[in-house]
């Protein structure tokens, strides 16, 4: 009788999933010192609670190190990989490794070439459409110049700008740069680039570069376009050191990401606008997808919730963030 009861209890617990083997997902973050990615790592870790065990590596911006980390994750028999490559051109090589093991591989943040994703039916990219973030930051600027005619300081109908780019070759650096100017042009402004340089996504480097721009162009600069918030904050540091943001000395600066310090700068009035790079939903979608695929399920509108474009891409939308939008939402993104 006792044995029958034990067996019944075991069957009941099993049906409840209590004995279901926990999935293990291997994660590589390209560089944990990156402000946006370190926060996305936290989002992944907190969302994984109770869903999957994560093994997370910091690849320290070194693709060779990441390749070794992936080998070691495969030796640990992880059920899926979530990879943020240091070099997105390495995706094909990483996909091949996952394919040999038959496990899903989900790329985040750094978009692989479509031809690499096509190599394997369980290879996906969860990210955001870089051109959309460029366009949204340009719209914030266009609205500003339309509602502040005095912002065209020399009144020549042309917006003289400087630009701080992200890392060369990164889809977000290339497309944000390209698309940020279009809304200004559609609003009827001509645009003139005074100078651009890469700040490699970093605040300190951007501060130095902005210092150089200011020495060369001074008050001829009419706005500062930055591919991310860290660089926008660096530009603001340099502008503050040159006397901006006190009295009437103002400079419109836009970034992308909507990190916590950027939202503070927005509230204080130094950052004109940013664009939410929704790391939280990117992390959740990447993990949901990894779990579904490693259970052998097909992601659908019902069990996953996001459409899958061209069989391999999941797009999480960007959103504009300005002080007005924040206060309309009660302070949060
Ligand atoms: C971008 C983000 C940057 C930086 C970069 C790293 O999406 O806007 O701040 O984190 O990814 O790949």
mmCIF file of C-alpha atoms and ligand atoms in Angstrom:
data_model
loop_
_atom_site.group_PDB
_atom_site.id
_atom_site.type_symbol
_atom_site.label_atom_id
_atom_site.label_comp_id
_atom_site.label_asym_id
_atom_site.label_seq_id
_atom_site.Cartn_x
_atom_site.Cartn_y
_atom_site.Cartn_z
ATOM 1 C CA UNK A 1 0.000 0.000 0.000
ATOM 2 C CA UNK A 2 2.794 2.363 1.067
ATOM 3 C CA UNK A 3 4.666 1.604 -2.151
ATOM 4 C CA UNK A 4 1.580 2.337 -4.230
ATOM 5 C CA UNK A 5 1.121 5.663 -2.443
ATOM 6 C CA UNK A 6 4.772 6.606 -3.035
ATOM 7 C CA UNK A 7 4.453 5.715 -6.698
ATOM 8 C CA UNK A 8 1.257 7.761 -7.017
ATOM 9 C CA UNK A 9 2.951 10.731 -5.316
ATOM 10 C CA UNK A 10 5.960 10.446 -7.638
ATOM 11 C CA UNK A 11 3.696 10.339 -10.685
ATOM 12 C CA UNK A 12 1.764 13.363 -9.397
ATOM 13 C CA UNK A 13 4.941 15.408 -8.803
ATOM 14 C CA UNK A 14 6.269 14.428 -12.183
ATOM 15 C CA UNK A 15 3.062 15.595 -13.825
ATOM 16 C CA UNK A 16 3.465 18.905 -11.973
ATOM 17 C CA UNK A 17 6.900 19.287 -13.525
ATOM 18 C CA UNK A 18 8.689 18.986 -10.186
ATOM 19 C CA UNK A 19 11.075 16.405 -11.607
ATOM 20 C CA UNK A 20 11.420 18.025 -15.018
ATOM 21 C CA UNK A 21 15.116 18.420 -15.744
ATOM 22 C CA UNK A 22 16.125 22.087 -15.457
ATOM 23 C CA UNK A 23 17.383 23.543 -18.710
ATOM 24 C CA UNK A 24 20.841 25.069 -18.782
ATOM 25 C CA UNK A 25 21.497 28.002 -21.075
ATOM 26 C CA UNK A 26 25.020 29.209 -21.817
ATOM 27 C CA UNK A 27 25.335 32.967 -22.231
ATOM 28 C CA UNK A 28 28.282 35.059 -23.481
ATOM 29 C CA UNK A 29 28.191 38.829 -23.076
ATOM 30 C CA UNK A 30 30.632 40.568 -25.418
ATOM 31 C CA UNK A 31 31.942 42.947 -22.738
ATOM 32 C CA UNK A 32 30.576 43.341 -19.250
ATOM 33 C CA UNK A 33 31.981 46.868 -18.932
ATOM 34 C CA UNK A 34 29.504 48.007 -21.618
ATOM 35 C CA UNK A 35 26.725 49.927 -19.823
ATOM 36 C CA UNK A 36 23.840 48.671 -21.952
ATOM 37 C CA UNK A 37 24.985 45.042 -22.113
ATOM 38 C CA UNK A 38 25.774 44.763 -18.410
ATOM 39 C CA UNK A 39 22.238 45.867 -17.677
ATOM 40 C CA UNK A 40 20.852 43.383 -20.213
ATOM 41 C CA UNK A 41 22.875 40.666 -18.503
ATOM 42 C CA UNK A 42 21.066 41.502 -15.240
ATOM 43 C CA UNK A 43 17.737 41.388 -17.079
ATOM 44 C CA UNK A 44 18.590 37.932 -18.413
ATOM 45 C CA UNK A 45 19.656 36.683 -14.999
ATOM 46 C CA UNK A 46 16.557 37.916 -13.239
ATOM 47 C CA UNK A 47 14.164 36.661 -15.921
ATOM 48 C CA UNK A 48 15.819 33.218 -15.883
ATOM 49 C CA UNK A 49 14.926 32.687 -12.196
ATOM 50 C CA UNK A 50 12.773 29.575 -11.951
ATOM 51 C CA UNK A 51 12.932 28.999 -15.729
ATOM 52 C CA UNK A 52 16.469 27.933 -16.556
ATOM 53 C CA UNK A 53 19.935 27.738 -15.076
ATOM 54 C CA UNK A 54 22.250 30.243 -16.748
ATOM 55 C CA UNK A 55 26.002 29.950 -17.115
ATOM 56 C CA UNK A 56 27.159 33.456 -18.018
ATOM 57 C CA UNK A 57 30.581 34.445 -19.328
ATOM 58 C CA UNK A 58 32.059 37.896 -19.906
ATOM 59 C CA UNK A 59 33.923 37.690 -23.238
ATOM 60 C CA UNK A 60 35.907 40.878 -22.452
ATOM 61 C CA UNK A 61 35.551 42.116 -26.022
ATOM 62 C CA UNK A 62 37.701 39.269 -27.302
ATOM 63 C CA UNK A 63 36.204 36.908 -29.900
ATOM 64 C CA UNK A 64 38.914 34.261 -29.412
ATOM 65 C CA UNK A 65 38.128 34.176 -25.711
ATOM 66 C CA UNK A 66 34.422 33.869 -26.535
ATOM 67 C CA UNK A 67 35.093 30.970 -28.909
ATOM 68 C CA UNK A 68 36.826 29.137 -26.048
ATOM 69 C CA UNK A 69 33.952 29.988 -23.717
ATOM 70 C CA UNK A 70 31.474 28.511 -26.201
ATOM 71 C CA UNK A 71 33.583 25.324 -26.389
ATOM 72 C CA UNK A 72 33.524 25.068 -22.640
ATOM 73 C CA UNK A 73 29.735 25.645 -22.525
ATOM 74 C CA UNK A 74 29.298 22.866 -25.087
ATOM 75 C CA UNK A 75 31.466 20.571 -22.966
ATOM 76 C CA UNK A 76 29.076 21.308 -20.091
ATOM 77 C CA UNK A 77 26.238 20.130 -22.326
ATOM 78 C CA UNK A 78 24.180 23.306 -22.194
ATOM 79 C CA UNK A 79 20.738 23.005 -23.807
ATOM 80 C CA UNK A 80 20.949 26.330 -25.675
ATOM 81 C CA UNK A 81 23.272 29.266 -26.275
ATOM 82 C CA UNK A 82 22.538 32.989 -26.085
ATOM 83 C CA UNK A 83 25.464 34.820 -27.650
ATOM 84 C CA UNK A 84 26.440 38.472 -27.866
ATOM 85 C CA UNK A 85 29.483 38.183 -30.137
ATOM 86 C CA UNK A 86 32.489 40.470 -29.776
ATOM 87 C CA UNK A 87 32.763 40.274 -33.572
ATOM 88 C CA UNK A 88 29.460 39.725 -35.339
ATOM 89 C CA UNK A 89 31.331 38.267 -38.316
ATOM 90 C CA UNK A 90 32.144 35.274 -36.066
ATOM 91 C CA UNK A 91 28.472 34.248 -36.008
ATOM 92 C CA UNK A 92 28.822 31.712 -38.837
ATOM 93 C CA UNK A 93 31.602 29.905 -36.956
ATOM 94 C CA UNK A 94 29.568 29.894 -33.711
ATOM 95 C CA UNK A 95 26.434 28.692 -35.518
ATOM 96 C CA UNK A 96 28.393 25.777 -36.957
ATOM 97 C CA UNK A 97 29.396 24.708 -33.440
ATOM 98 C CA UNK A 98 25.793 24.839 -32.161
ATOM 99 C CA UNK A 99 24.588 22.993 -35.251
ATOM 100 C CA UNK A 100 27.026 20.128 -34.684
ATOM 101 C CA UNK A 101 25.428 19.677 -31.237
ATOM 102 C CA UNK A 102 21.882 20.245 -32.504
ATOM 103 C CA UNK A 103 21.206 22.932 -29.887
ATOM 104 C CA UNK A 104 19.571 26.337 -30.504
ATOM 105 C CA UNK A 105 21.713 29.455 -30.683
ATOM 106 C CA UNK A 106 20.172 32.886 -30.163
ATOM 107 C CA UNK A 107 22.226 35.986 -30.953
ATOM 108 C CA UNK A 108 21.531 39.222 -29.148
ATOM 109 C CA UNK A 109 22.571 42.853 -29.644
ATOM 110 C CA UNK A 110 25.075 42.280 -32.457
ATOM 111 C CA UNK A 111 23.267 41.241 -35.569
ATOM 112 C CA UNK A 112 24.735 38.374 -37.588
ATOM 113 C CA UNK A 113 24.687 38.465 -41.368
ATOM 114 C CA UNK A 114 21.424 36.912 -42.647
ATOM 115 C CA UNK A 115 23.383 34.368 -44.691
ATOM 116 C CA UNK A 116 24.967 33.059 -41.474
ATOM 117 C CA UNK A 117 21.591 32.607 -39.752
ATOM 118 C CA UNK A 118 20.333 30.750 -42.812
ATOM 119 C CA UNK A 119 22.947 28.061 -42.137
ATOM 120 C CA UNK A 120 20.862 26.540 -39.343
ATOM 121 C CA UNK A 121 17.139 26.361 -38.600
ATOM 122 C CA UNK A 122 17.760 26.814 -34.861
ATOM 123 C CA UNK A 123 19.809 30.026 -35.241
ATOM 124 C CA UNK A 124 18.010 33.285 -34.435
ATOM 125 C CA UNK A 125 18.671 36.962 -33.774
ATOM 126 C CA UNK A 126 16.674 38.820 -31.130
ATOM 127 C CA UNK A 127 17.347 42.519 -31.383
ATOM 128 C CA UNK A 128 16.112 45.879 -32.491
ATOM 129 C CA UNK A 129 15.981 47.517 -35.903
ATOM 130 C CA UNK A 130 18.952 49.903 -35.843
ATOM 131 C CA UNK A 131 17.537 52.162 -38.555
ATOM 132 C CA UNK A 132 14.447 52.770 -36.396
ATOM 133 C CA UNK A 133 16.591 54.087 -33.504
ATOM 134 C CA UNK A 134 18.438 56.420 -35.879
ATOM 135 C CA UNK A 135 15.190 57.736 -37.280
ATOM 136 C CA UNK A 136 13.630 58.236 -33.835
ATOM 137 C CA UNK A 137 16.625 60.207 -32.539
ATOM 138 C CA UNK A 138 16.526 62.318 -35.708
ATOM 139 C CA UNK A 139 12.819 62.990 -35.158
ATOM 140 C CA UNK A 140 13.545 64.319 -31.667
ATOM 141 C CA UNK A 141 16.067 66.717 -33.216
ATOM 142 C CA UNK A 142 13.746 67.724 -36.065
ATOM 143 C CA UNK A 143 10.963 68.548 -33.566
ATOM 144 C CA UNK A 144 13.423 70.609 -31.569
ATOM 145 C CA UNK A 145 14.711 72.627 -34.526
ATOM 146 C CA UNK A 146 11.163 73.202 -35.813
ATOM 147 C CA UNK A 147 9.955 74.496 -32.450
ATOM 148 C CA UNK A 148 13.168 76.473 -31.677
ATOM 149 C CA UNK A 149 14.103 78.568 -34.747
ATOM 150 C CA UNK A 150 16.892 80.204 -32.684
ATOM 151 C CA UNK A 151 18.625 76.774 -32.513
ATOM 152 C CA UNK A 152 19.753 77.443 -36.108
ATOM 153 C CA UNK A 153 22.269 79.839 -34.577
ATOM 154 C CA UNK A 154 23.576 81.343 -37.812
ATOM 155 C CA UNK A 155 20.102 81.319 -39.408
ATOM 156 C CA UNK A 156 21.304 79.619 -42.605
ATOM 157 C CA UNK A 157 18.564 76.945 -42.740
ATOM 158 C CA UNK A 158 21.268 74.303 -42.326
ATOM 159 C CA UNK A 159 21.819 72.259 -39.179
ATOM 160 C CA UNK A 160 25.540 72.115 -38.454
ATOM 161 C CA UNK A 161 26.156 68.948 -36.454
ATOM 162 C CA UNK A 162 28.903 66.828 -34.953
ATOM 163 C CA UNK A 163 28.480 63.104 -34.549
ATOM 164 C CA UNK A 164 29.868 60.493 -32.184
ATOM 165 C CA UNK A 165 29.747 57.023 -33.681
ATOM 166 C CA UNK A 166 29.734 53.615 -32.007
ATOM 167 C CA UNK A 167 32.149 50.894 -32.937
ATOM 168 C CA UNK A 168 32.950 50.694 -36.668
ATOM 169 C CA UNK A 169 31.179 47.807 -38.387
ATOM 170 C CA UNK A 170 28.472 47.526 -35.712
ATOM 171 C CA UNK A 171 25.022 47.609 -37.333
ATOM 172 C CA UNK A 172 23.823 50.116 -34.719
ATOM 173 C CA UNK A 173 26.680 52.522 -35.439
ATOM 174 C CA UNK A 174 26.252 52.365 -39.199
ATOM 175 C CA UNK A 175 22.459 52.582 -39.386
ATOM 176 C CA UNK A 176 21.880 55.019 -36.518
ATOM 177 C CA UNK A 177 24.338 57.391 -38.191
ATOM 178 C CA UNK A 178 22.725 57.013 -41.584
ATOM 179 C CA UNK A 179 19.109 57.377 -40.426
ATOM 180 C CA UNK A 180 19.477 60.111 -37.804
ATOM 181 C CA UNK A 181 19.717 62.830 -40.450
ATOM 182 C CA UNK A 182 16.716 61.865 -42.564
ATOM 183 C CA UNK A 183 13.990 63.381 -40.321
ATOM 184 C CA UNK A 184 15.845 66.732 -40.249
ATOM 185 C CA UNK A 185 15.993 66.676 -44.040
ATOM 186 C CA UNK A 186 12.323 65.689 -44.329
ATOM 187 C CA UNK A 187 11.492 68.605 -42.024
ATOM 188 C CA UNK A 188 13.090 70.928 -44.598
ATOM 189 C CA UNK A 189 16.548 71.476 -43.090
ATOM 190 C CA UNK A 190 19.805 71.057 -44.908
ATOM 191 C CA UNK A 191 22.421 69.271 -42.819
ATOM 192 C CA UNK A 192 26.137 69.896 -42.642
ATOM 193 C CA UNK A 193 28.516 67.603 -40.824
ATOM 194 C CA UNK A 194 31.244 69.626 -39.139
ATOM 195 C CA UNK A 195 33.053 66.568 -37.795
ATOM 196 C CA UNK A 196 32.474 62.979 -36.739
ATOM 197 C CA UNK A 197 34.543 60.422 -34.902
ATOM 198 C CA UNK A 198 34.102 57.166 -33.062
ATOM 199 C CA UNK A 199 33.680 57.175 -29.305
ATOM 200 C CA UNK A 200 33.477 53.324 -29.385
ATOM 201 C CA UNK A 201 30.276 53.457 -27.252
ATOM 202 C CA UNK A 202 32.347 54.866 -24.347
ATOM 203 C CA UNK A 203 31.727 57.920 -22.208
ATOM 204 C CA UNK A 204 35.331 58.924 -21.516
ATOM 205 C CA UNK A 205 36.448 58.587 -25.123
ATOM 206 C CA UNK A 206 33.398 60.561 -26.263
ATOM 207 C CA UNK A 207 34.193 63.311 -23.780
ATOM 208 C CA UNK A 208 37.701 63.605 -25.218
ATOM 209 C CA UNK A 209 36.417 63.633 -28.806
ATOM 210 C CA UNK A 210 33.780 66.232 -27.990
ATOM 211 C CA UNK A 211 36.498 68.381 -26.401
ATOM 212 C CA UNK A 212 38.359 68.233 -29.718
ATOM 213 C CA UNK A 213 35.212 69.144 -31.688
ATOM 214 C CA UNK A 214 34.616 72.104 -29.401
ATOM 215 C CA UNK A 215 38.173 73.364 -29.818
ATOM 216 C CA UNK A 216 37.810 73.179 -33.587
ATOM 217 C CA UNK A 217 34.247 74.478 -34.050
ATOM 218 C CA UNK A 218 33.103 76.058 -30.767
ATOM 219 C CA UNK A 219 29.687 77.649 -30.984
ATOM 220 C CA UNK A 220 29.315 76.870 -34.697
ATOM 221 C CA UNK A 221 28.101 73.427 -33.558
ATOM 222 C CA UNK A 222 24.294 73.431 -33.499
ATOM 223 C CA UNK A 223 23.668 69.894 -32.246
ATOM 224 C CA UNK A 224 25.399 66.686 -31.175
ATOM 225 C CA UNK A 225 24.208 63.324 -32.478
ATOM 226 C CA UNK A 226 25.437 60.278 -30.542
ATOM 227 C CA UNK A 227 24.970 56.616 -31.401
ATOM 228 C CA UNK A 228 24.386 55.764 -27.729
ATOM 229 C CA UNK A 229 23.738 57.360 -24.337
ATOM 230 C CA UNK A 230 27.168 56.713 -22.829
ATOM 231 C CA UNK A 231 28.721 58.813 -25.593
ATOM 232 C CA UNK A 232 25.972 61.440 -25.226
ATOM 233 C CA UNK A 233 26.843 61.682 -21.529
ATOM 234 C CA UNK A 234 30.536 62.023 -22.413
ATOM 235 C CA UNK A 235 29.678 64.810 -24.861
ATOM 236 C CA UNK A 236 27.628 66.514 -22.154
ATOM 237 C CA UNK A 237 30.602 66.255 -19.746
ATOM 238 C CA UNK A 238 32.749 68.099 -22.303
ATOM 239 C CA UNK A 239 30.014 70.638 -23.017
ATOM 240 C CA UNK A 240 29.556 71.334 -19.310
ATOM 241 C CA UNK A 241 33.308 71.882 -18.955
ATOM 242 C CA UNK A 242 33.021 74.425 -21.788
ATOM 243 C CA UNK A 243 30.226 76.295 -19.973
ATOM 244 C CA UNK A 244 27.130 74.824 -21.622
ATOM 245 C CA UNK A 245 23.984 74.004 -19.641
ATOM 246 C CA UNK A 246 24.451 77.013 -17.373
ATOM 247 C CA UNK A 247 22.546 80.237 -18.012
ATOM 248 C CA UNK A 248 21.379 80.388 -21.613
ATOM 249 C CA UNK A 249 24.235 78.320 -23.110
ATOM 250 C CA UNK A 250 22.472 75.248 -24.445
ATOM 251 C CA UNK A 251 23.303 72.495 -26.909
ATOM 252 C CA UNK A 252 20.836 69.846 -28.126
ATOM 253 C CA UNK A 253 22.341 66.374 -27.599
ATOM 254 C CA UNK A 254 20.649 63.081 -28.477
ATOM 255 C CA UNK A 255 21.607 59.477 -27.673
ATOM 256 C CA UNK A 256 20.143 55.976 -27.775
ATOM 257 C CA UNK A 257 19.521 53.294 -25.072
ATOM 258 C CA UNK A 258 17.622 55.128 -22.280
ATOM 259 C CA UNK A 259 20.067 53.982 -19.587
ATOM 260 C CA UNK A 260 19.421 55.126 -16.002
ATOM 261 C CA UNK A 261 22.082 57.911 -16.028
ATOM 262 C CA UNK A 262 20.752 59.127 -19.385
ATOM 263 C CA UNK A 263 17.245 59.416 -17.974
ATOM 264 C CA UNK A 264 18.704 61.475 -15.121
ATOM 265 C CA UNK A 265 20.418 63.783 -17.629
ATOM 266 C CA UNK A 266 17.115 64.051 -19.460
ATOM 267 C CA UNK A 267 15.327 65.108 -16.269
ATOM 268 C CA UNK A 268 18.088 67.625 -15.539
ATOM 269 C CA UNK A 269 17.707 69.101 -19.016
ATOM 270 C CA UNK A 270 21.171 68.388 -20.405
ATOM 271 C CA UNK A 271 20.139 65.468 -22.668
ATOM 272 C CA UNK A 272 17.479 66.496 -25.185
ATOM 273 C CA UNK A 273 16.315 62.995 -25.978
ATOM 274 C CA UNK A 274 17.110 59.314 -26.239
ATOM 275 C CA UNK A 275 15.545 56.162 -27.634
ATOM 276 C CA UNK A 276 14.653 53.160 -25.512
ATOM 277 C CA UNK A 277 16.743 50.166 -26.556
ATOM 278 C CA UNK A 278 14.502 47.673 -24.827
ATOM 279 C CA UNK A 279 17.081 45.319 -23.299
ATOM 280 C CA UNK A 280 14.560 43.890 -20.870
ATOM 281 C CA UNK A 281 12.198 42.632 -23.565
ATOM 282 C CA UNK A 282 15.146 41.566 -25.738
ATOM 283 C CA UNK A 283 16.459 39.461 -22.828
ATOM 284 C CA UNK A 284 13.045 37.947 -22.139
ATOM 285 C CA UNK A 285 12.377 37.110 -25.783
ATOM 286 C CA UNK A 286 15.854 35.578 -26.197
ATOM 287 C CA UNK A 287 15.412 33.349 -23.164
ATOM 288 C CA UNK A 288 11.829 32.349 -24.049
ATOM 289 C CA UNK A 289 13.006 31.414 -27.523
ATOM 290 C CA UNK A 290 15.993 29.444 -26.203
ATOM 291 C CA UNK A 291 13.721 27.497 -23.858
ATOM 292 C CA UNK A 292 11.038 26.778 -26.469
ATOM 293 C CA UNK A 293 13.544 25.618 -29.070
ATOM 294 C CA UNK A 294 15.498 23.455 -26.657
ATOM 295 C CA UNK A 295 12.240 21.721 -25.729
ATOM 296 C CA UNK A 296 11.768 20.999 -29.411
ATOM 297 C CA UNK A 297 8.775 23.348 -29.696
ATOM 298 C CA UNK A 298 8.098 25.670 -32.609
ATOM 299 C CA UNK A 299 7.743 29.321 -31.570
ATOM 300 C CA UNK A 300 4.273 30.647 -32.453
ATOM 301 C CA UNK A 301 2.228 33.763 -31.727
ATOM 302 C CA UNK A 302 0.604 31.818 -28.846
ATOM 303 C CA UNK A 303 3.621 30.304 -27.065
ATOM 304 C CA UNK A 304 6.143 33.051 -27.928
ATOM 305 C CA UNK A 305 4.231 36.219 -28.693
ATOM 306 C CA UNK A 306 6.548 37.860 -31.218
ATOM 307 C CA UNK A 307 6.407 37.382 -34.962
ATOM 308 C CA UNK A 308 9.485 35.772 -36.518
ATOM 309 C CA UNK A 309 10.680 37.629 -39.587
ATOM 310 C CA UNK A 310 12.330 35.704 -42.428
ATOM 311 C CA UNK A 311 12.438 32.603 -40.246
ATOM 312 C CA UNK A 312 15.292 33.902 -38.054
ATOM 313 C CA UNK A 313 14.730 37.455 -36.748
ATOM 314 C CA UNK A 314 12.773 38.712 -33.744
ATOM 315 C CA UNK A 315 12.457 42.490 -33.637
ATOM 316 C CA UNK A 316 11.791 44.331 -30.392
ATOM 317 C CA UNK A 317 10.667 47.905 -31.133
ATOM 318 C CA UNK A 318 12.546 51.022 -30.054
ATOM 319 C CA UNK A 319 10.662 53.949 -28.458
ATOM 320 C CA UNK A 320 11.455 57.668 -28.274
ATOM 321 C CA UNK A 321 12.126 59.083 -24.826
ATOM 322 C CA UNK A 322 12.021 62.792 -24.077
ATOM 323 C CA UNK A 323 11.319 64.691 -20.885
ATOM 324 C CA UNK A 324 7.739 65.290 -22.037
ATOM 325 C CA UNK A 325 7.181 61.605 -22.814
ATOM 326 C CA UNK A 326 8.650 60.629 -19.429
ATOM 327 C CA UNK A 327 6.453 62.990 -17.481
ATOM 328 C CA UNK A 328 3.371 61.863 -19.453
ATOM 329 C CA UNK A 329 4.254 58.309 -18.373
ATOM 330 C CA UNK A 330 4.774 59.307 -14.751
ATOM 331 C CA UNK A 331 8.597 59.190 -14.840
ATOM 332 C CA UNK A 332 9.436 55.663 -16.097
ATOM 333 C CA UNK A 333 10.174 54.176 -19.530
HETATM 334 C C1 LIG B 1 24.124 48.942 -28.828
HETATM 335 C C2 LIG B 1 23.972 49.899 -27.654
HETATM 336 C C3 LIG B 1 25.330 50.418 -27.254
HETATM 337 C C4 LIG B 1 26.283 49.276 -27.005
HETATM 338 C C5 LIG B 1 26.323 48.328 -28.170
HETATM 339 C C6 LIG B 1 27.185 47.123 -27.868
HETATM 340 O O1 LIG B 1 22.876 48.401 -29.138
HETATM 341 O O2 LIG B 1 23.150 50.972 -28.046
HETATM 342 O O3 LIG B 1 25.212 51.212 -26.105
HETATM 343 O O4 LIG B 1 25.827 48.597 -25.867
HETATM 344 O O5 LIG B 1 25.009 47.911 -28.500
HETATM 345 O O6 LIG B 1 27.120 46.155 -28.842
#
